[in-house]
CSV table of C-alpha atoms in Angstrom, one decimal:
chain,number,residue,atom,x,y,z
A,1,LEU,CA,184.8,-34.4,-57.2
A,2,VAL,CA,186.1,-30.9,-57.9
A,3,ILE,CA,189.9,-30.5,-58.0
A,4,GLY,CA,191.8,-27.3,-58.6
A,5,GLY,CA,195.3,-26.3,-59.5
A,6,ASP,CA,197.5,-24.3,-61.8
A,7,GLY,CA,197.5,-24.5,-65.5
A,8,ILE,CA,199.8,-27.5,-65.7
A,9,SER,CA,197.8,-29.5,-63.2
A,10,TYR,CA,194.5,-28.6,-65.0
A,11,ALA,CA,196.0,-29.6,-68.4
A,12,MET,CA,197.3,-32.9,-67.0
A,13,VAL,CA,194.0,-33.9,-65.5
A,14,LEU,CA,192.3,-33.2,-68.8
A,15,GLN,CA,195.0,-35.2,-70.6
A,16,LEU,CA,194.6,-38.2,-68.2
A,17,GLN,CA,190.8,-38.1,-68.7
A,18,SER,CA,191.3,-38.2,-72.4
A,19,TYR,CA,193.7,-41.2,-72.2
A,20,LEU,CA,191.4,-43.1,-69.8
A,21,GLN,CA,188.1,-42.3,-71.5
A,22,PHE,CA,187.4,-45.8,-72.8
A,23,HIS,CA,187.4,-47.4,-69.4
A,24,ASN,CA,184.0,-48.6,-68.4
A,25,ASP,CA,184.2,-47.6,-64.7
A,26,ALA,CA,183.7,-43.9,-63.8
A,27,LEU,CA,186.5,-44.1,-61.3
A,28,LYS,CA,189.0,-45.8,-63.6
A,29,SER,CA,188.2,-43.3,-66.4
A,30,LEU,CA,188.4,-40.4,-64.0
A,31,GLU,CA,185.0,-39.2,-65.0
A,32,ILE,CA,184.3,-38.3,-61.4
A,33,LEU,CA,186.9,-35.5,-61.5
A,34,GLU,CA,186.0,-32.0,-62.4
A,35,PRO,CA,189.2,-30.0,-62.9
A,36,GLN,CA,189.0,-26.3,-62.3
A,37,LEU,CA,191.7,-23.7,-63.0
A,38,GLN,CA,192.4,-21.8,-59.8
A,39,VAL,CA,191.8,-18.1,-60.3
A,40,TRP,CA,194.7,-16.9,-58.1
A,41,HIS,CA,197.3,-18.1,-60.6
A,42,THR,CA,195.8,-15.8,-63.2
A,43,LYS,CA,195.6,-13.0,-60.7
A,44,TRP,CA,199.2,-13.5,-59.6
A,45,THR,CA,200.3,-13.1,-63.3
A,46,ASP,CA,198.3,-9.9,-63.6
A,47,ILE,CA,199.8,-8.5,-60.4
A,48,VAL,CA,203.3,-9.2,-61.6
A,49,GLN,CA,202.7,-7.8,-65.1
A,50,THR,CA,201.2,-4.6,-63.6
A,51,HIS,CA,203.8,-3.9,-61.0
A,52,LEU,CA,206.9,-5.3,-62.8
A,53,GLY,CA,206.1,-3.7,-66.2
A,54,ARG,CA,204.4,-5.5,-69.0
A,55,THR,CA,207.2,-6.0,-71.5
A,56,SER,CA,210.3,-6.5,-69.3
A,57,GLY,CA,211.6,-5.9,-65.8
A,58,LYS,CA,213.8,-3.0,-67.1
A,59,SER,CA,212.0,0.2,-66.1
A,60,THR,CA,213.0,3.8,-65.5
A,61,ASN,CA,210.0,4.4,-63.4
A,62,PRO,CA,211.1,4.0,-59.7
A,63,ALA,CA,207.5,3.3,-58.6
A,64,LEU,CA,207.5,0.0,-60.6
A,65,LEU,CA,208.8,-3.2,-59.1
A,66,GLY,CA,210.9,-3.8,-62.3
A,67,HIS,CA,213.0,-0.7,-61.5
A,68,SER,CA,213.8,-2.0,-58.0
A,69,ALA,CA,214.4,-5.5,-59.3
A,70,GLY,CA,216.9,-4.2,-61.8
A,71,LYS,CA,218.7,-2.2,-59.1
A,72,ILE,CA,219.2,-5.2,-56.9
A,73,GLY,CA,220.3,-7.4,-59.8
A,74,ARG,CA,217.1,-9.6,-60.0
A,75,ALA,CA,216.1,-10.6,-63.5
A,76,ALA,CA,212.6,-10.2,-64.8
A,77,PRO,CA,210.6,-13.4,-65.4
A,78,SER,CA,211.6,-14.9,-68.7
A,79,HIS,CA,208.0,-15.6,-69.7
A,80,MET,CA,205.6,-13.0,-68.5
A,81,LYS,CA,202.6,-15.1,-69.3
A,82,LYS,CA,203.7,-17.8,-66.8
A,83,VAL,CA,205.2,-16.2,-63.7
A,84,GLU,CA,206.5,-18.4,-61.0
A,85,PHE,CA,204.9,-17.7,-57.6
A,86,TYR,CA,207.8,-18.2,-55.1
A,87,PRO,CA,210.6,-16.2,-56.8
A,88,GLY,CA,208.0,-13.4,-57.5
A,89,SER,CA,206.7,-13.3,-54.0
A,90,ARG,CA,210.3,-13.2,-52.6
A,91,LEU,CA,211.0,-10.2,-54.8
A,92,PHE,CA,207.8,-8.5,-53.7
A,93,TYR,CA,208.6,-9.0,-50.0
A,94,LEU,CA,212.2,-8.0,-50.4
A,95,VAL,CA,211.4,-4.7,-52.2
A,96,SER,CA,208.5,-3.9,-49.9
A,97,ASP,CA,210.7,-4.4,-46.8
A,98,ALA,CA,213.4,-2.3,-48.4
A,99,ARG,CA,210.9,0.5,-49.2
A,100,MET,CA,209.4,0.4,-45.7
A,101,LEU,CA,212.9,0.7,-44.1
A,102,ASP,CA,213.7,3.5,-46.5
A,103,CYS,CA,210.6,5.4,-45.3
A,104,TRP,CA,211.5,5.0,-41.7
């Protein structure tokens, strides 16, 4: 049974399998599970790092998302290797809506 998730879910399933490895039954030992890391989590982090700026959200380049985020008072993610999806997507939508309205 293949299951997928983000990094934490993947690590927790592996940890559970490690804890339960001595059970005789394949179901009780969770041997039947095959955890897979979902690729979109990695891609999302790459997208944010590319458009926000790799080191921080403070940018002087107005084309980067980090510049717009700084102007509206949004902080950059505290840990760029693990970017939260929902706050990041809200920032993307807010900035893209503002830029589209600005072009109109």
